[in-house]
PDB file of N, CA, C and O and ligand atoms in Angstrom:
ATOM      1  N   MET A   1      93.700  99.610  89.669  1.00 97.00           N
ATOM      2  CA  MET A   1      94.839  99.669  90.587  1.00 97.00           C
ATOM      3  C   MET A   1      96.117  99.895  89.794  1.00 97.00           C
ATOM      4  O   MET A   1      96.345  99.255  88.774  1.00 97.00           O
ATOM      5  N   LYS A   2      96.934 100.822  90.318  1.00 98.00           N
ATOM      6  CA  LYS A   2      98.231 101.096  89.709  1.00 98.00           C
ATOM      7  C   LYS A   2      99.310 100.802  90.766  1.00 98.00           C
ATOM      8  O   LYS A   2      99.233 101.302  91.886  1.00 98.00           O
ATOM      9  N   VAL A   3     100.296 100.008  90.384  1.00 98.00           N
ATOM     10  CA  VAL A   3     101.347  99.612  91.316  1.00 98.00           C
ATOM     11  C   VAL A   3     102.646 100.309  90.940  1.00 98.00           C
ATOM     12  O   VAL A   3     103.022 100.330  89.767  1.00 98.00           O
ATOM     13  N   THR A   4     103.303 100.885  91.933  1.00 98.00           N
ATOM     14  CA  THR A   4     104.646 101.420  91.703  1.00 98.00           C
ATOM     15  C   THR A   4     105.573 100.879  92.792  1.00 98.00           C
ATOM     16  O   THR A   4     105.130 100.564  93.893  1.00 98.00           O
ATOM     17  N   ILE A   5     106.834 100.755  92.450  1.00 98.00           N
ATOM     18  CA  ILE A   5     107.819 100.262  93.408  1.00 98.00           C
ATOM     19  C   ILE A   5     109.036 101.177  93.411  1.00 98.00           C
ATOM     20  O   ILE A   5     109.342 101.814  92.403  1.00 98.00           O
ATOM     21  N   ASP A   6     109.684 101.242  94.552  1.00 98.00           N
ATOM     22  CA  ASP A   6     110.959 101.956  94.659  1.00 98.00           C
ATOM     23  C   ASP A   6     112.041 100.889  94.791  1.00 98.00           C
ATOM     24  O   ASP A   6     112.409 100.481  95.887  1.00 98.00           O
ATOM     25  N   ALA A   7     112.498 100.397  93.635  1.00 97.00           N
ATOM     26  CA  ALA A   7     113.431  99.269  93.629  1.00 97.00           C
ATOM     27  C   ALA A   7     114.758  99.613  94.301  1.00 97.00           C
ATOM     28  O   ALA A   7     115.445  98.723  94.813  1.00 97.00           O
ATOM     29  N   ASP A   8     115.103 100.906  94.358  1.00 98.00           N
ATOM     30  CA  ASP A   8     116.369 101.298  94.991  1.00 98.00           C
ATOM     31  C   ASP A   8     116.383 100.973  96.482  1.00 98.00           C
ATOM     32  O   ASP A   8     117.439 100.791  97.071  1.00 98.00           O
ATOM     33  N   ARG A   9     115.198 100.924  97.077  1.00 98.00           N
ATOM     34  CA  ARG A   9     115.115 100.668  98.523  1.00 98.00           C
ATOM     35  C   ARG A   9     114.688  99.239  98.838  1.00 98.00           C
ATOM     36  O   ARG A   9     114.539  98.878 100.003  1.00 98.00           O
ATOM     37  N   CYS A  10     114.471  98.434  97.813  1.00 98.00           N
ATOM     38  CA  CYS A  10     114.080  97.030  98.001  1.00 98.00           C
ATOM     39  C   CYS A  10     115.216  96.271  98.693  1.00 98.00           C
ATOM     40  O   CYS A  10     116.383  96.440  98.348  1.00 98.00           O
ATOM     41  N   VAL A  11     114.848  95.427  99.666  1.00 98.00           N
ATOM     42  CA  VAL A  11     115.859  94.642 100.380  1.00 98.00           C
ATOM     43  C   VAL A  11     115.863  93.170  99.927  1.00 98.00           C
ATOM     44  O   VAL A  11     116.445  92.315 100.584  1.00 98.00           O
ATOM     45  N   ALA A  12     115.192  92.923  98.802  1.00 98.00           N
ATOM     46  CA  ALA A  12     115.253  91.608  98.143  1.00 98.00           C
ATOM     47  C   ALA A  12     114.766  90.457  99.021  1.00 98.00           C
ATOM     48  O   ALA A  12     115.313  89.363  98.967  1.00 98.00           O
ATOM     49  N   SER A  13     113.735  90.716  99.799  1.00 97.00           N
ATOM     50  CA  SER A  13     113.216  89.662 100.681  1.00 97.00           C
ATOM     51  C   SER A  13     112.427  88.606  99.909  1.00 97.00           C
ATOM     52  O   SER A  13     112.313  87.464 100.358  1.00 97.00           O
ATOM     53  N   GLY A  14     111.833  89.012  98.795  1.00 97.00           N
ATOM     54  CA  GLY A  14     111.052  88.067  97.998  1.00 97.00           C
ATOM     55  C   GLY A  14     109.615  87.886  98.450  1.00 97.00           C
ATOM     56  O   GLY A  14     108.873  87.090  97.870  1.00 97.00           O
ATOM     57  N   MET A  15     109.210  88.598  99.474  1.00 97.00           N
ATOM     58  CA  MET A  15     107.843  88.445  99.988  1.00 97.00           C
ATOM     59  C   MET A  15     106.796  88.778  98.935  1.00 97.00           C
ATOM     60  O   MET A  15     105.763  88.124  98.846  1.00 97.00           O
ATOM     61  N   CYS A  16     107.053  89.802  98.149  1.00 98.00           N
ATOM     62  CA  CYS A  16     106.055  90.230  97.156  1.00 98.00           C
ATOM     63  C   CYS A  16     105.872  89.172  96.075  1.00 98.00           C
ATOM     64  O   CYS A  16     104.742  88.856  95.690  1.00 98.00           O
ATOM     65  N   ALA A  17     106.964  88.616  95.599  1.00 98.00           N
ATOM     66  CA  ALA A  17     106.882  87.589  94.556  1.00 98.00           C
ATOM     67  C   ALA A  17     106.205  86.329  95.093  1.00 98.00           C
ATOM     68  O   ALA A  17     105.520  85.615  94.360  1.00 98.00           O
ATOM     69  N   TYR A  18     106.354  86.083  96.376  1.00 97.00           N
ATOM     70  CA  TYR A  18     105.690  84.947  97.006  1.00 97.00           C
ATOM     71  C   TYR A  18     104.185  85.195  97.076  1.00 97.00           C
ATOM     72  O   TYR A  18     103.381  84.303  96.788  1.00 97.00           O
ATOM     73  N   SER A  19     103.807  86.411  97.456  1.00 98.00           N
ATOM     74  CA  SER A  19     102.381  86.727  97.642  1.00 98.00           C
ATOM     75  C   SER A  19     101.644  86.897  96.319  1.00 98.00           C
ATOM     76  O   SER A  19     100.487  86.495  96.191  1.00 98.00           O
ATOM     77  N   ALA A  20     102.283  87.537  95.358  1.00 98.00           N
ATOM     78  CA  ALA A  20     101.616  87.854  94.091  1.00 98.00           C
ATOM     79  C   ALA A  20     102.577  87.613  92.930  1.00 98.00           C
ATOM     80  O   ALA A  20     103.088  88.540  92.295  1.00 98.00           O
ATOM     81  N   PRO A  21     102.816  86.341  92.599  1.00 98.00           N
ATOM     82  CA  PRO A  21     103.830  86.012  91.584  1.00 98.00           C
ATOM     83  C   PRO A  21     103.485  86.468  90.172  1.00 98.00           C
ATOM     84  O   PRO A  21     104.371  86.534  89.324  1.00 98.00           O
ATOM     85  N   GLU A  22     102.229  86.790  89.923  1.00 98.00           N
ATOM     86  CA  GLU A  22     101.877  87.281  88.587  1.00 98.00           C
ATOM     87  C   GLU A  22     102.176  88.768  88.439  1.00 98.00           C
ATOM     88  O   GLU A  22     102.138  89.303  87.329  1.00 98.00           O
ATOM     89  N   VAL A  23     102.464  89.416  89.555  1.00 98.00           N
ATOM     90  CA  VAL A  23     102.683  90.869  89.537  1.00 98.00           C
ATOM     91  C   VAL A  23     104.133  91.229  89.849  1.00 98.00           C
ATOM     92  O   VAL A  23     104.688  92.170  89.277  1.00 98.00           O
ATOM     93  N   PHE A  24     104.749  90.463  90.750  1.00 98.00           N
ATOM     94  CA  PHE A  24     106.123  90.764  91.164  1.00 98.00           C
ATOM     95  C   PHE A  24     107.032  89.583  90.866  1.00 98.00           C
ATOM     96  O   PHE A  24     106.651  88.428  91.048  1.00 98.00           O
ATOM     97  N   ASP A  25     108.233  89.897  90.457  1.00 98.00           N
ATOM     98  CA  ASP A  25     109.274  88.884  90.276  1.00 98.00           C
ATOM     99  C   ASP A  25     110.538  89.445  90.921  1.00 98.00           C
ATOM    100  O   ASP A  25     110.548  90.582  91.412  1.00 98.00           O
ATOM    101  N   GLN A  26     111.588  88.649  90.917  1.00 98.00           N
ATOM    102  CA  GLN A  26     112.857  89.112  91.475  1.00 98.00           C
ATOM    103  C   GLN A  26     113.954  88.925  90.441  1.00 98.00           C
ATOM    104  O   GLN A  26     113.955  87.935  89.701  1.00 98.00           O
ATOM    105  N   SER A  27     114.887  89.862  90.441  1.00 98.00           N
ATOM    106  CA  SER A  27     116.034  89.758  89.554  1.00 98.00           C
ATOM    107  C   SER A  27     116.830  88.499  89.884  1.00 98.00           C
ATOM    108  O   SER A  27     117.055  88.192  91.057  1.00 98.00           O
ATOM    109  N   GLU A  28     117.221  87.771  88.863  1.00 97.00           N
ATOM    110  CA  GLU A  28     118.024  86.569  89.113  1.00 97.00           C
ATOM    111  C   GLU A  28     119.412  86.945  89.610  1.00 97.00           C
ATOM    112  O   GLU A  28     120.086  86.145  90.239  1.00 97.00           O
ATOM    113  N   GLU A  29     119.838  88.162  89.327  1.00 97.00           N
ATOM    114  CA  GLU A  29     121.174  88.600  89.750  1.00 97.00           C
ATOM    115  C   GLU A  29     121.251  88.920  91.235  1.00 97.00           C
ATOM    116  O   GLU A  29     122.094  88.393  91.952  1.00 97.00           O
ATOM    117  N   ASP A  30     120.375  89.814  91.664  1.00 97.00           N
ATOM    118  CA  ASP A  30     120.504  90.295  93.050  1.00 97.00           C
ATOM    119  C   ASP A  30     119.224  90.180  93.875  1.00 97.00           C
ATOM    120  O   ASP A  30     119.202  90.605  95.030  1.00 97.00           O
ATOM    121  N   GLY A  31     118.175  89.613  93.300  1.00 98.00           N
ATOM    122  CA  GLY A  31     116.956  89.406  94.070  1.00 98.00           C
ATOM    123  C   GLY A  31     116.073  90.628  94.217  1.00 98.00           C
ATOM    124  O   GLY A  31     115.024  90.563  94.854  1.00 98.00           O
ATOM    125  N   VAL A  32     116.483  91.745  93.625  1.00 98.00           N
ATOM    126  CA  VAL A  32     115.676  92.965  93.725  1.00 98.00           C
ATOM    127  C   VAL A  32     114.380  92.803  92.934  1.00 98.00           C
ATOM    128  O   VAL A  32     114.352  92.158  91.887  1.00 98.00           O
ATOM    129  N   VAL A  33     113.345  93.413  93.452  1.00 98.00           N
ATOM    130  CA  VAL A  33     112.019  93.268  92.862  1.00 98.00           C
ATOM    131  C   VAL A  33     111.985  93.747  91.403  1.00 98.00           C
ATOM    132  O   VAL A  33     112.634  94.726  91.032  1.00 98.00           O
ATOM    133  N   VAL A  34     111.215  93.015  90.607  1.00 98.00           N
ATOM    134  CA  VAL A  34     110.932  93.399  89.223  1.00 98.00           C
ATOM    135  C   VAL A  34     109.405  93.446  89.095  1.00 98.00           C
ATOM    136  O   VAL A  34     108.735  92.466  89.424  1.00 98.00           O
ATOM    137  N   LEU A  35     108.903  94.579  88.671  1.00 98.00           N
ATOM    138  CA  LEU A  35     107.455  94.720  88.508  1.00 98.00           C
ATOM    139  C   LEU A  35     107.050  94.140  87.158  1.00 98.00           C
ATOM    140  O   LEU A  35     107.442  94.632  86.107  1.00 98.00           O
ATOM    141  N   VAL A  36     106.281  93.058  87.193  1.00 98.00           N
ATOM    142  CA  VAL A  36     105.870  92.360  85.977  1.00 98.00           C
ATOM    143  C   VAL A  36     104.622  93.009  85.384  1.00 98.00           C
ATOM    144  O   VAL A  36     104.458  93.082  84.170  1.00 98.00           O
ATOM    145  N   GLN A  37     103.755  93.478  86.281  1.00 97.00           N
ATOM    146  CA  GLN A  37     102.459  93.991  85.831  1.00 97.00           C
ATOM    147  C   GLN A  37     102.090  95.191  86.712  1.00 97.00           C
ATOM    148  O   GLN A  37     101.879  95.021  87.905  1.00 97.00           O
ATOM    149  N   ASP A  38     102.054  96.400  86.145  1.00 98.00           N
ATOM    150  CA  ASP A  38     101.768  97.568  86.983  1.00 98.00           C
ATOM    151  C   ASP A  38     100.288  97.903  87.060  1.00 98.00           C
ATOM    152  O   ASP A  38      99.883  98.785  87.815  1.00 98.00           O
ATOM    153  N   SER A  39      99.460  97.198  86.296  1.00 98.00           N
ATOM    154  CA  SER A  39      98.005  97.397  86.376  1.00 98.00           C
ATOM    155  C   SER A  39      97.328  96.038  86.506  1.00 98.00           C
ATOM    156  O   SER A  39      96.715  95.534  85.557  1.00 98.00           O
ATOM    157  N   PRO A  40      97.475  95.417  87.667  1.00 98.00           N
ATOM    158  CA  PRO A  40      96.955  94.053  87.821  1.00 98.00           C
ATOM    159  C   PRO A  40      95.437  93.986  87.712  1.00 98.00           C
ATOM    160  O   PRO A  40      94.734  94.940  88.050  1.00 98.00           O
ATOM    161  N   SER A  41      94.964  92.847  87.249  1.00 97.00           N
ATOM    162  CA  SER A  41      93.520  92.637  87.113  1.00 97.00           C
ATOM    163  C   SER A  41      92.890  92.492  88.497  1.00 97.00           C
ATOM    164  O   SER A  41      93.580  92.245  89.499  1.00 97.00           O
ATOM    165  N   ALA A  42      91.581  92.640  88.543  1.00 97.00           N
ATOM    166  CA  ALA A  42      90.858  92.668  89.819  1.00 97.00           C
ATOM    167  C   ALA A  42      91.116  91.420  90.661  1.00 97.00           C
ATOM    168  O   ALA A  42      91.190  91.499  91.886  1.00 97.00           O
ATOM    169  N   ASP A  43      91.276  90.294  90.022  1.00 98.00           N
ATOM    170  CA  ASP A  43      91.473  89.070  90.802  1.00 98.00           C
ATOM    171  C   ASP A  43      92.852  89.017  91.471  1.00 98.00           C
ATOM    172  O   ASP A  43      93.104  88.147  92.298  1.00 98.00           O
ATOM    173  N   GLN A  44      93.718  89.961  91.125  1.00 98.00           N
ATOM    174  CA  GLN A  44      95.044  90.029  91.739  1.00 98.00           C
ATOM    175  C   GLN A  44      95.122  91.060  92.868  1.00 98.00           C
ATOM    176  O   GLN A  44      96.112  91.104  93.609  1.00 98.00           O
ATOM    177  N   HIS A  45      94.102  91.891  93.002  1.00 98.00           N
ATOM    178  CA  HIS A  45      94.206  93.028  93.925  1.00 98.00           C
ATOM    179  C   HIS A  45      94.458  92.617  95.373  1.00 98.00           C
ATOM    180  O   HIS A  45      95.271  93.235  96.065  1.00 98.00           O
ATOM    181  N   GLU A  46      93.764  91.594  95.820  1.00 98.00           N
ATOM    182  CA  GLU A  46      93.940  91.190  97.216  1.00 98.00           C
ATOM    183  C   GLU A  46      95.373  90.719  97.457  1.00 98.00           C
ATOM    184  O   GLU A  46      95.997  91.073  98.471  1.00 98.00           O
ATOM    185  N   ALA A  47      95.902  89.940  96.520  1.00 98.00           N
ATOM    186  CA  ALA A  47      97.270  89.449  96.669  1.00 98.00           C
ATOM    187  C   ALA A  47      98.271  90.604  96.629  1.00 98.00           C
ATOM    188  O   ALA A  47      99.262  90.622  97.368  1.00 98.00           O
ATOM    189  N   VAL A  48      97.995  91.595  95.795  1.00 98.00           N
ATOM    190  CA  VAL A  48      98.894  92.750  95.702  1.00 98.00           C
ATOM    191  C   VAL A  48      98.838  93.574  96.989  1.00 98.00           C
ATOM    192  O   VAL A  48      99.866  94.050  97.481  1.00 98.00           O
ATOM    193  N   ARG A  49      97.641  93.727  97.546  1.00 98.00           N
ATOM    194  CA  ARG A  49      97.532  94.456  98.821  1.00 98.00           C
ATOM    195  C   ARG A  49      98.301  93.722  99.917  1.00 98.00           C
ATOM    196  O   ARG A  49      98.969  94.337 100.742  1.00 98.00           O
ATOM    197  N   THR A  50      98.202  92.407  99.925  1.00 98.00           N
ATOM    198  CA  THR A  50      98.950  91.617 100.907  1.00 98.00           C
ATOM    199  C   THR A  50     100.444  91.828 100.711  1.00 98.00           C
ATOM    200  O   THR A  50     101.191  92.025 101.681  1.00 98.00           O
ATOM    201  N   ALA A  51     100.895  91.816  99.467  1.00 98.00           N
ATOM    202  CA  ALA A  51     102.308  92.022  99.173  1.00 98.00           C
ATOM    203  C   ALA A  51     102.776  93.388  99.665  1.00 98.00           C
ATOM    204  O   ALA A  51     103.837  93.506 100.284  1.00 98.00           O
ATOM    205  N   ALA A  52     101.985  94.414  99.410  1.00 98.00           N
ATOM    206  CA  ALA A  52     102.365  95.762  99.829  1.00 98.00           C
ATOM    207  C   ALA A  52     102.434  95.862 101.344  1.00 98.00           C
ATOM    208  O   ALA A  52     103.357  96.467 101.910  1.00 98.00           O
ATOM    209  N   ARG A  53     101.471  95.247 102.007  1.00 98.00           N
ATOM    210  CA  ARG A  53     101.415  95.293 103.471  1.00 98.00           C
ATOM    211  C   ARG A  53     102.611  94.570 104.082  1.00 98.00           C
ATOM    212  O   ARG A  53     103.158  94.991 105.104  1.00 98.00           O
ATOM    213  N   ASN A  54     103.027  93.474 103.458  1.00 98.00           N
ATOM    214  CA  ASN A  54     104.069  92.637 104.045  1.00 98.00           C
ATOM    215  C   ASN A  54     105.479  92.972 103.575  1.00 98.00           C
ATOM    216  O   ASN A  54     106.437  92.355 104.042  1.00 98.00           O
ATOM    217  N   CYS A  55     105.611  93.924 102.676  1.00 98.00           N
ATOM    218  CA  CYS A  55     106.957  94.295 102.215  1.00 98.00           C
ATOM    219  C   CYS A  55     107.742  94.900 103.379  1.00 98.00           C
ATOM    220  O   CYS A  55     107.336  95.925 103.930  1.00 98.00           O
ATOM    221  N   PRO A  56     108.851  94.282 103.764  1.00 98.00           N
ATOM    222  CA  PRO A  56     109.596  94.768 104.929  1.00 98.00           C
ATOM    223  C   PRO A  56     110.214  96.150 104.717  1.00 98.00           C
ATOM    224  O   PRO A  56     110.494  96.854 105.687  1.00 98.00           O
ATOM    225  N   ALA A  57     110.416  96.534 103.472  1.00 98.00           N
ATOM    226  CA  ALA A  57     111.000  97.847 103.187  1.00 98.00           C
ATOM    227  C   ALA A  57     109.928  98.894 102.873  1.00 98.00           C
ATOM    228  O   ALA A  57     110.245 100.070 102.707  1.00 98.00           O
ATOM    229  N   GLN A  58     108.679  98.433 102.778  1.00 98.00           N
ATOM    230  CA  GLN A  58     107.557  99.351 102.491  1.00 98.00           C
ATOM    231  C   GLN A  58     107.816 100.168 101.233  1.00 98.00           C
ATOM    232  O   GLN A  58     107.689 101.395 101.224  1.00 98.00           O
ATOM    233  N   VAL A  59     108.179  99.496 100.152  1.00 98.00           N
ATOM    234  CA  VAL A  59     108.513 100.192  98.915  1.00 98.00           C
ATOM    235  C   VAL A  59     107.481  99.958  97.793  1.00 98.00           C
ATOM    236  O   VAL A  59     107.682 100.364  96.671  1.00 98.00           O
ATOM    237  N   ILE A  60     106.393  99.275  98.141  1.00 98.00           N
ATOM    238  CA  ILE A  60     105.327  99.038  97.159  1.00 98.00           C
ATOM    239  C   ILE A  60     104.203 100.029  97.433  1.00 98.00           C
ATOM    240  O   ILE A  60     103.657 100.082  98.528  1.00 98.00           O
ATOM    241  N   THR A  61     103.870 100.844  96.424  1.00 98.00           N
ATOM    242  CA  THR A  61     102.820 101.849  96.551  1.00 98.00           C
ATOM    243  C   THR A  61     101.667 101.490  95.643  1.00 98.00           C
ATOM    244  O   THR A  61     101.876 101.155  94.471  1.00 98.00           O
ATOM    245  N   LEU A  62     100.457 101.558  96.196  1.00 98.00           N
ATOM    246  CA  LEU A  62      99.257 101.251  95.428  1.00 98.00           C
ATOM    247  C   LEU A  62      98.438 102.507  95.279  1.00 98.00           C
ATOM    248  O   LEU A  62      98.154 103.197  96.255  1.00 98.00           O
ATOM    249  N   ASP A  63      98.045 102.786  94.053  1.00 96.00           N
ATOM    250  CA  ASP A  63      97.151 103.898  93.771  1.00 96.00           C
ATOM    251  C   ASP A  63      95.761 103.294  93.660  1.00 96.00           C
ATOM    252  O   ASP A  63      95.435 102.694  92.644  1.00 96.00           O
ATOM    253  N   GLN A  64      94.990 103.401  94.746  1.00 75.00           N
ATOM    254  CA  GLN A  64      93.626 102.858  94.862  1.00 75.00           C
ATOM    255  C   GLN A  64      93.554 101.821  95.930  1.00 75.00           C
ATOM    256  O   GLN A  64      94.500 101.040  96.085  1.00 75.00           O
TER     257      GLN A  64
HETATM  258  S1  SF4 B 101     108.692  92.457  99.465  1.00 74.40           S
HETATM  259 FE1  SF4 B 101     109.560  94.539  99.298  1.00 74.40          FE
HETATM  260  S2  SF4 B 101     111.685  94.302  99.919  1.00 74.40           S
HETATM  261 FE2  SF4 B 101     110.931  92.246  99.464  1.00 74.40          FE
HETATM  262  S3  SF4 B 101     111.473  91.873  97.302  1.00 74.40           S
HETATM  263 FE3  SF4 B 101     109.404  92.731  97.336  1.00 74.40          FE
HETATM  264  S4  SF4 B 101     109.673  94.951  97.100  1.00 74.40           S
HETATM  265 FE4  SF4 B 101     111.642  94.086  97.697  1.00 74.40          FE
END
């Protein structure tokens, strides 16, 4: 799995960091998403899919 984000369109909701904290974090300055891990391990895939599905701005893209 390859994860990409469009941080310019992120609305800083924090949903992704809540769902998959090992993969997504938020900037301490403005809350915008920070991608910690762009190739998460298999045990993270379900959480990453949940994060992508629940992102209110739909800016998380999964390859696979
Ligand atoms: S869930 Fe989407 S909008 Fe919210 S912080 Fe993550 S990437 Fe940004």
